[in-house]
Coordinates of C-alpha atoms in Angstrom, one line a residue:
M1 CA 0.0 -0.1 0.0
R2 CA 1.1 3.7 -0.6
R3 CA 2.0 6.3 2.1
C4 CA -1.5 7.6 3.6
C5 CA -2.4 10.2 0.7
A6 CA -4.9 11.4 2.8
A7 CA -3.0 12.1 5.5
M8 CA -0.4 14.2 3.6
L9 CA -3.9 16.5 2.4
R10 CA -4.9 16.5 5.8
G11 CA -1.7 18.1 6.7
A12 CA -1.5 20.6 3.6
R13 CA -4.9 22.1 4.4
W14 CA -3.9 22.5 7.7
C15 CA -0.8 24.2 6.9
G16 CA -2.6 26.1 4.2
G17 CA -2.6 29.4 6.7
L18 CA 1.2 29.3 7.4
C19 CA 2.5 28.2 4.3
S20 CA 1.2 30.0 2.2
S21 CA 1.1 33.2 4.5
L22 CA 5.3 32.7 4.0
G23 CA 4.1 32.0 0.2
L24 CA 4.7 28.3 0.0
A25 CA 3.0 25.0 -0.8
G26 CA 1.5 22.8 1.5
A27 CA 3.1 19.9 3.8
G28 CA 5.2 17.8 1.6
G29 CA 4.8 20.5 -1.3
S30 CA 7.8 21.5 -3.5
T31 CA 9.0 24.1 -0.6
L32 CA 10.5 23.9 2.8
L33 CA 9.3 26.1 5.6
R34 CA 12.1 29.1 5.0
R35 CA 12.2 31.7 2.9
P36 CA 12.0 30.1 -0.7
R37 CA 15.3 30.8 -2.7
A38 CA 13.2 31.7 -6.0
L39 CA 12.1 34.1 -4.8
S40 CA 13.6 35.7 -2.1
A41 CA 16.2 37.6 -4.4
A42 CA 13.5 39.7 -5.6
F43 CA 13.4 41.2 -2.1
S44 CA 17.3 41.0 -1.5
S45 CA 20.0 44.0 -2.0
N46 CA 23.2 43.9 -1.6
G47 CA 23.6 47.5 -3.0
G48 CA 24.9 46.1 -6.2
G49 CA 23.7 46.5 -9.7
A50 CA 24.3 43.3 -12.1
R51 CA 27.1 42.8 -13.9
S52 CA 26.8 43.1 -17.3
G53 CA 26.9 40.8 -20.3
G54 CA 25.7 37.7 -21.3
A55 CA 27.9 34.7 -19.3
P56 CA 28.0 34.1 -15.9
S57 CA 30.7 35.5 -14.0
A58 CA 33.8 33.7 -12.5
G59 CA 32.4 32.0 -9.5
A60 CA 28.7 32.2 -10.4
S61 CA 26.3 30.4 -8.0
D62 CA 24.3 26.8 -9.8
V63 CA 21.5 28.3 -8.3
K64 CA 18.4 28.9 -10.4
P65 CA 15.3 31.2 -9.8
L66 CA 12.9 29.0 -9.8
D67 CA 15.3 26.3 -7.8
G68 CA 12.4 24.3 -5.9
V69 CA 9.4 25.6 -7.7
K70 CA 6.7 23.3 -9.1
I71 CA 4.6 23.1 -11.7
L72 CA 1.4 20.9 -12.8
D73 CA 1.3 21.8 -16.8
L74 CA -1.6 20.4 -18.2
T75 CA -1.3 22.8 -21.0
R76 CA -0.4 21.2 -25.3
V77 CA 0.3 22.3 -28.3
L78 CA 2.7 26.3 -27.9
A79 CA 1.5 28.7 -26.2
G80 CA 1.4 27.3 -22.9
P81 CA 4.4 24.3 -23.2
F82 CA 6.5 27.4 -24.5
A83 CA 5.9 29.4 -21.2
T84 CA 6.2 26.3 -19.1
M85 CA 9.6 25.9 -20.6
N86 CA 11.3 29.3 -20.2
L87 CA 10.1 28.6 -16.6
G88 CA 12.2 25.1 -16.5
D89 CA 14.6 27.4 -18.0
L90 CA 15.1 28.7 -14.8
G91 CA 15.2 25.6 -12.6
A92 CA 11.2 25.0 -11.9
E93 CA 10.3 21.2 -11.8
V94 CA 7.7 20.6 -14.3
I95 CA 5.7 17.9 -14.2
K96 CA 3.8 18.0 -17.5
V97 CA 0.7 16.4 -17.9
E98 CA -0.4 13.9 -21.2
R99 CA -2.7 11.7 -22.4
P100 CA -1.5 8.3 -22.2
G101 CA -0.5 6.8 -25.6
A102 CA -0.9 10.2 -27.8
G103 CA -0.1 12.6 -25.7
D104 CA 0.6 16.7 -26.3
D105 CA -1.1 17.1 -29.8
T106 CA 2.2 18.2 -31.0
R107 CA 3.4 14.5 -31.0
A108 CA 2.2 13.8 -34.1
W109 CA 2.7 16.8 -35.6
G110 CA 5.3 16.2 -39.1
P111 CA 7.3 15.6 -40.3
P112 CA 10.0 16.0 -39.8
F113 CA 10.6 13.9 -36.9
A114 CA 13.7 12.7 -35.8
G115 CA 13.3 9.2 -35.6
T116 CA 10.0 9.1 -34.3
E117 CA 9.9 12.1 -32.3
S118 CA 8.1 15.0 -33.7
V119 CA 10.7 17.8 -34.4
Y120 CA 8.2 20.8 -33.3
F121 CA 7.0 18.6 -29.9
L122 CA 11.4 19.1 -29.4
S123 CA 11.4 22.6 -29.8
V124 CA 9.6 23.3 -26.8
N125 CA 9.6 20.6 -24.4
R126 CA 13.1 20.4 -22.9
N127 CA 13.6 20.2 -19.0
K128 CA 10.3 18.8 -18.6
K129 CA 8.5 14.8 -16.8
S130 CA 5.7 14.2 -18.2
I131 CA 3.3 11.3 -16.8
A132 CA 0.6 9.9 -18.7
I133 CA -2.7 10.5 -16.8
N134 CA -6.3 9.5 -18.3
M135 CA -7.6 12.4 -16.3
K136 CA -11.4 11.4 -17.6
D137 CA -10.7 8.4 -15.0
S138 CA -11.8 9.3 -11.2
K139 CA -8.8 7.6 -10.0
G140 CA -7.1 9.5 -12.7
A141 CA -8.1 13.1 -11.9
K142 CA -7.9 12.5 -8.3
L143 CA -4.1 12.4 -9.1
I144 CA -4.1 15.5 -10.7
R145 CA -5.9 17.1 -7.6
E146 CA -3.0 15.5 -5.3
L147 CA -0.1 16.9 -7.5
A148 CA -1.9 19.9 -7.1
A149 CA -1.9 20.2 -3.5
V150 CA 1.9 19.5 -3.6
S151 CA 2.9 22.6 -6.6
D152 CA 3.1 26.3 -6.6
V153 CA 2.0 26.5 -10.3
F154 CA -1.1 25.0 -11.9
V155 CA -1.0 26.0 -15.9
E156 CA -4.2 24.8 -17.6
N157 CA -5.3 25.6 -21.3
Y158 CA -9.0 24.1 -21.9
V159 CA -11.7 25.6 -23.2
P160 CA -13.8 27.3 -20.0
G161 CA -15.2 24.8 -17.7
K162 CA -14.3 22.1 -19.7
L163 CA -11.7 20.8 -16.4
A164 CA -14.9 21.9 -13.9
E165 CA -17.2 19.2 -15.2
I166 CA -14.4 16.8 -13.7
G167 CA -13.5 18.8 -10.6
L168 CA -10.7 20.3 -11.5
G169 CA -11.5 24.1 -12.4
Y170 CA -9.8 26.9 -10.2
E171 CA -12.6 27.1 -7.6
D172 CA -12.0 23.2 -7.0
I173 CA -8.2 23.2 -7.1
Q174 CA -8.2 26.7 -4.4
K175 CA -9.9 24.3 -2.3
I176 CA -7.4 21.8 -2.0
A177 CA -4.4 24.3 -2.2
P178 CA -5.2 28.0 -1.3
H179 CA -1.8 28.7 -2.4
I180 CA -2.1 27.6 -5.4
V181 CA -0.7 30.3 -8.5
Y182 CA -3.4 29.1 -11.2
C183 CA -2.9 30.0 -14.7
S184 CA -5.1 29.2 -17.7
I185 CA -4.3 30.5 -21.2
T186 CA -7.5 30.1 -23.5
G187 CA -8.2 31.8 -27.0
Y188 CA -10.5 34.5 -26.1
G189 CA -10.4 34.3 -22.4
Q190 CA -13.0 33.4 -19.7
T191 CA -15.9 35.3 -20.1
G192 CA -18.0 37.2 -22.9
P193 CA -19.3 36.1 -26.7
M194 CA -16.7 33.8 -28.3
V195 CA -15.6 32.0 -24.2
Q196 CA -16.7 28.4 -25.8
R197 CA -14.3 28.7 -29.0
G198 CA -11.2 27.3 -29.3
G199 CA -8.2 29.2 -30.1
Y200 CA -5.4 28.8 -32.8
D201 CA -3.2 30.8 -33.3
S202 CA -3.6 31.4 -36.9
I203 CA -7.7 31.8 -36.1
A204 CA -6.7 34.6 -33.4
A205 CA -4.3 35.8 -35.6
A206 CA -6.7 36.8 -38.2
V207 CA -9.4 38.0 -35.8
A208 CA -7.1 40.2 -33.8
G209 CA -5.6 42.0 -36.8
L210 CA -2.3 40.5 -36.7
M211 CA -3.2 38.9 -40.5
H212 CA -5.1 42.2 -41.4
I213 CA -1.3 44.0 -41.1
T214 CA 1.1 41.4 -42.5
G215 CA 1.6 41.0 -46.0
H216 CA 2.6 42.5 -48.8
E217 CA 0.9 46.2 -49.7
D218 CA -0.7 45.2 -52.4
G219 CA -1.2 41.6 -51.5
E220 CA -3.4 39.4 -50.0
P221 CA -2.9 39.2 -45.8
V222 CA -0.3 36.5 -44.7
R223 CA -0.1 34.2 -41.6
A224 CA 3.9 34.9 -39.6
G225 CA 6.0 32.5 -40.6
V226 CA 6.3 30.7 -37.1
A227 CA 3.5 31.3 -34.9
M228 CA 3.7 34.5 -32.8
T229 CA 0.2 35.3 -31.2
D230 CA 0.9 31.7 -29.6
L231 CA 4.8 32.7 -28.8
A232 CA 3.3 36.1 -27.4
T233 CA 0.4 34.8 -25.1
G234 CA 3.2 32.6 -23.8
L235 CA 5.3 35.5 -23.4
Y236 CA 2.6 37.0 -21.5
T237 CA 2.3 33.5 -18.8
Y238 CA 6.1 33.0 -17.9
G239 CA 6.1 36.6 -16.8
A240 CA 2.2 36.6 -15.4
I241 CA 2.9 33.0 -13.4
M242 CA 6.1 35.6 -12.0
A243 CA 4.1 38.1 -10.9
G244 CA 1.6 35.3 -9.9
L245 CA 4.1 33.9 -7.3
L246 CA 5.6 37.5 -6.4
Q247 CA 1.9 37.9 -5.5
R248 CA 1.4 35.2 -3.0
Y249 CA 4.9 35.9 -1.8
K250 CA 4.0 39.4 -1.3
T251 CA 0.2 38.6 0.5
G252 CA 0.0 34.4 1.2
K253 CA -2.6 33.5 -1.0
G254 CA -2.6 31.8 -4.5
L255 CA -4.7 33.3 -6.9
H256 CA -6.4 32.5 -10.4
I257 CA -4.4 34.2 -13.8
D258 CA -6.8 35.1 -17.3
C259 CA -4.1 34.4 -20.2
N260 CA -5.6 34.7 -24.1
L261 CA -4.3 34.7 -27.2
L262 CA -6.9 37.3 -28.2
S263 CA -5.9 39.7 -25.4
S264 CA -2.1 39.1 -26.1
Q265 CA -2.3 40.3 -29.8
V266 CA -4.6 43.4 -29.5
A267 CA -1.7 43.8 -26.8
C268 CA 1.1 43.8 -29.2
L269 CA -0.5 45.7 -31.9
T270 CA 1.3 48.6 -30.0
H271 CA 1.5 51.9 -32.4
V272 CA -0.7 50.2 -35.0
A273 CA -3.6 50.0 -32.9
A274 CA -2.8 53.4 -31.0
N275 CA -2.6 54.7 -34.7
Y276 CA -6.5 54.0 -35.4
L277 CA -7.3 54.1 -31.5
N278 CA -6.4 58.4 -31.5
C279 CA -6.2 59.2 -34.7
K280 CA -8.9 56.8 -36.5
I281 CA -6.1 56.1 -39.4
E282 CA -7.1 52.3 -39.9
G283 CA -3.9 49.6 -40.1
K284 CA -3.0 48.3 -43.4
R285 CA 0.0 45.6 -45.3
W286 CA 3.1 47.4 -45.8
G287 CA 5.4 44.1 -46.4
T288 CA 8.7 44.6 -45.5
A289 CA 8.7 48.8 -45.0
H290 CA 7.1 50.3 -41.6
G291 CA 3.6 52.9 -41.9
S292 CA 6.0 55.9 -40.1
I293 CA 9.8 56.0 -40.6
V294 CA 11.0 55.7 -44.1
P295 CA 13.4 54.2 -45.5
Y296 CA 13.2 51.4 -42.9
Q297 CA 12.4 48.4 -45.2
A298 CA 14.2 45.4 -47.5
F299 CA 15.6 46.6 -50.4
K300 CA 16.5 43.4 -53.2
T301 CA 20.4 43.8 -54.4
K302 CA 22.5 41.6 -57.3
D303 CA 22.0 38.3 -55.4
G304 CA 19.1 39.2 -52.5
Y305 CA 18.2 41.7 -49.9
I306 CA 19.4 43.5 -47.3
V307 CA 16.9 45.7 -44.7
V308 CA 17.9 48.9 -43.6
G309 CA 16.9 51.3 -41.6
A310 CA 17.3 55.3 -41.2
G311 CA 15.3 55.8 -37.5
N312 CA 16.2 58.9 -37.3
D313 CA 17.6 62.4 -40.0
Q314 CA 21.5 61.8 -39.6
Q315 CA 21.1 58.5 -40.1
F316 CA 19.2 58.7 -43.1
V317 CA 22.2 61.2 -44.5
T318 CA 24.9 58.5 -43.8
V319 CA 22.5 56.1 -45.8
C320 CA 22.9 58.3 -48.6
K321 CA 26.8 58.8 -48.4
I322 CA 27.1 55.0 -48.3
L323 CA 24.9 54.9 -51.5
N324 CA 26.8 57.5 -52.8
L325 CA 23.6 60.0 -53.0
P326 CA 24.5 62.9 -51.8
E327 CA 22.2 65.0 -53.9
V328 CA 18.7 62.9 -52.1
S329 CA 19.9 64.2 -48.8
K330 CA 19.8 67.6 -49.6
D331 CA 16.9 67.2 -51.4
S332 CA 14.2 69.3 -49.6
R333 CA 11.4 66.4 -50.1
Y334 CA 13.3 64.1 -48.2
K335 CA 14.4 66.4 -45.0
T336 CA 12.8 64.6 -42.7
N337 CA 11.4 61.9 -41.6
T338 CA 8.0 63.4 -41.7
L339 CA 8.3 64.9 -45.5
R340 CA 10.2 60.9 -46.6
V341 CA 6.7 59.1 -44.9
E342 CA 5.1 61.7 -47.6
N343 CA 7.3 61.4 -50.8
R344 CA 7.8 57.3 -49.9
K345 CA 7.5 55.9 -52.9
E346 CA 9.5 59.0 -54.6
L347 CA 12.3 58.2 -52.6
I348 CA 12.1 54.6 -52.4
D349 CA 12.6 54.3 -56.1
I350 CA 15.3 56.0 -55.5
L351 CA 17.1 53.8 -53.5
S352 CA 15.8 50.8 -54.4
T353 CA 17.8 51.4 -57.7
R354 CA 21.0 51.9 -56.1
F355 CA 20.6 49.3 -53.8
S356 CA 19.9 46.7 -57.1
E357 CA 23.9 47.6 -58.5
K358 CA 25.7 45.7 -56.1
A359 CA 26.1 42.2 -53.4
T360 CA 24.4 42.0 -50.6
I361 CA 28.1 41.2 -49.5
E362 CA 29.7 44.4 -50.7
W363 CA 26.7 46.5 -48.6
L364 CA 27.1 44.5 -46.2
Q365 CA 30.7 45.6 -45.9
L366 CA 30.0 49.1 -46.7
F367 CA 27.4 49.6 -44.3
E368 CA 29.5 47.8 -41.3
G369 CA 30.4 50.8 -39.0
S370 CA 28.2 53.4 -40.2
G371 CA 25.3 53.5 -37.5
V372 CA 23.1 52.5 -39.9
P373 CA 20.5 49.6 -38.3
Y374 CA 21.7 46.8 -41.3
G375 CA 21.6 43.4 -41.8
P376 CA 21.1 40.5 -44.6
I377 CA 17.4 38.2 -44.7
N378 CA 19.3 35.2 -44.0
N379 CA 17.7 31.6 -44.0
M380 CA 17.9 28.5 -42.0
Q381 CA 21.5 27.7 -42.6
Q382 CA 22.8 31.6 -42.8
V383 CA 20.9 32.3 -39.6
F384 CA 22.9 28.8 -37.5
S385 CA 26.2 29.4 -38.5
D386 CA 25.7 33.9 -38.0
P387 CA 29.1 34.4 -35.2
Q388 CA 26.9 36.9 -33.5
V389 CA 24.2 34.1 -33.1
L390 CA 27.4 31.1 -32.5
H391 CA 28.8 33.9 -29.9
N392 CA 25.6 34.2 -28.1
G393 CA 25.3 30.7 -27.3
L394 CA 21.5 30.4 -28.6
V395 CA 21.3 26.6 -29.0
M396 CA 21.2 23.9 -27.1
K397 CA 22.2 20.2 -27.1
M398 CA 21.0 17.5 -25.6
D399 CA 21.2 13.8 -26.0
H400 CA 17.3 12.4 -26.2
P401 CA 16.6 8.9 -25.5
T402 CA 15.0 7.9 -29.0
A403 CA 15.8 10.5 -31.0
G404 CA 19.9 10.7 -30.3
R405 CA 21.1 14.3 -30.3
I406 CA 19.2 17.1 -31.1
A407 CA 19.4 20.4 -31.3
V408 CA 16.6 23.0 -30.3
P409 CA 16.8 27.0 -30.0
G410 CA 17.7 28.2 -26.5
P411 CA 15.9 31.3 -24.5
G412 CA 16.9 34.2 -25.8
V413 CA 18.8 35.9 -22.5
R414 CA 21.2 35.2 -20.3
Y415 CA 22.0 36.0 -16.3
S416 CA 25.4 37.7 -15.1
E417 CA 25.4 34.6 -11.9
F418 CA 24.2 32.0 -13.1
A419 CA 23.7 29.7 -16.3
M420 CA 20.8 28.1 -18.3
S421 CA 23.0 25.3 -19.1
H422 CA 22.7 21.2 -18.8
P423 CA 19.6 20.8 -19.9
K424 CA 17.1 18.2 -20.1
P425 CA 15.5 16.4 -23.1
P426 CA 11.8 16.4 -23.9
P427 CA 10.1 13.1 -22.6
L428 CA 8.7 10.5 -23.9
V429 CA 5.0 10.0 -22.8
G430 CA 4.7 9.0 -19.4
Q431 CA 8.6 8.4 -19.1
H432 CA 8.8 9.8 -15.5
T433 CA 4.9 8.1 -14.1
V434 CA 6.6 6.1 -11.8
E435 CA 8.7 8.4 -10.7
I436 CA 6.2 11.1 -9.9
L437 CA 4.1 8.6 -8.3
K438 CA 6.8 7.1 -6.2
G439 CA 8.6 10.2 -5.2
T440 CA 6.3 12.9 -5.8
L441 CA 3.2 11.6 -4.4
G442 CA 4.8 9.0 -2.2
Y443 CA 2.8 6.1 -3.7
E444 CA 3.8 2.5 -3.4
D445 CA 4.0 -0.1 -5.5
D446 CA 1.0 -2.3 -5.5
A447 CA -1.2 1.1 -5.6
I448 CA 1.0 2.2 -9.1
E449 CA 0.6 -0.8 -9.9
E450 CA -3.3 -1.4 -9.8
L451 CA -3.0 2.4 -11.3
L452 CA -0.6 0.8 -14.8
R453 CA -3.5 -2.1 -14.9
T454 CA -7.0 -0.3 -15.0
G455 CA -5.4 2.4 -16.8
A456 CA -5.3 5.9 -15.3
V457 CA -2.1 6.2 -16.0
A458 CA 1.0 4.8 -18.3
Q459 CA 4.1 4.6 -18.2
H460 CA 6.4 4.3 -21.5
E461 CA 9.6 2.1 -20.8
V462 CA 12.8 3.9 -21.6
R463 CA 15.0 0.7 -23.8

């Protein structure tokens, strides 16, 4: 028989007041009765500032900000997994709950596959453990509640109301885990006329206006090359969960966080939205150009493209000097950015003609050191052989149990006092089921065998 889980949960409830006042999970949870390492740094100061630079300083600690924080992750596809992967990079223990057998939807998204593993799935699921639970089984739903009681964060991306039907909604979890930071990710929010619609990136990008402003000026609406609405929502979720943990530290109470694709994308419309809200100027497609800055776009060269942006009048003069067009910089029609925007077509025609006369590498050499922002349009091979990309260490490599050696893009941030190194490979479906039942919930072998026999859980055997 397993240890008495009921006693553990009673302990968690008993400890709720004291533990939550300290910003901690309940008894048997992921943190101890002390000031959490993951949060204490936010409220302490030694009077010094952080050192600059992308790499950790000499003698940097191995302690990460979210060490000791346990995240129960019920999300699938991209926005949620991207958020929890970033939290895992910072040291959180992420327990990914998946359907037995199929697992996360993206496990089937391909080709390409690395062996039998979807490369899409591999790209956003490092630093996680997988437990395969049938949540439709009452025993499976009970396991989720037990895991929530000993976790700090609960993340899900189901249509509002679906988890409440099986006793896993926010109100249900709050009763057994008042300390919980419960984060919901949906297409459109928790209430409102569109609440029951499923949300995918492309649909939310369309409804929120991103597709309307993306594409060639006279062309059709275009989807961005990656799922930017999903990724933006993932980053909002990542930040919101960090804020939720800090709020719990201050108030001693958990909370519910509502993240959704529609709100994230509308928030990211920034100046295009402000143009409409304040001046009633409708957004439009500009291709690679910018509605309020000229020149700021891609120009075709003899053998490719170069993107150049003149953000102020002095930079425009420099561009004209590099292009050997001094008369253009002196032309009264182009003296200020406002005038350049008004006379966009004539100016872009002049610049485009000149850019077409040389190869991309020639222009890159001429712009080097000029102070003007510029760069080539790189393909993937060029991106991952770029000296700055290599210097920034943006590729993480790891050994996967079935796919072998894999490489994925790593986090885009570096910290002076710790390194986000030695990542764990994305898990197989249910790879850690028995480990989590034993180590986190204290189940004994016979109880685990019964759960496996009835199909409430599944364990992937790594060969």
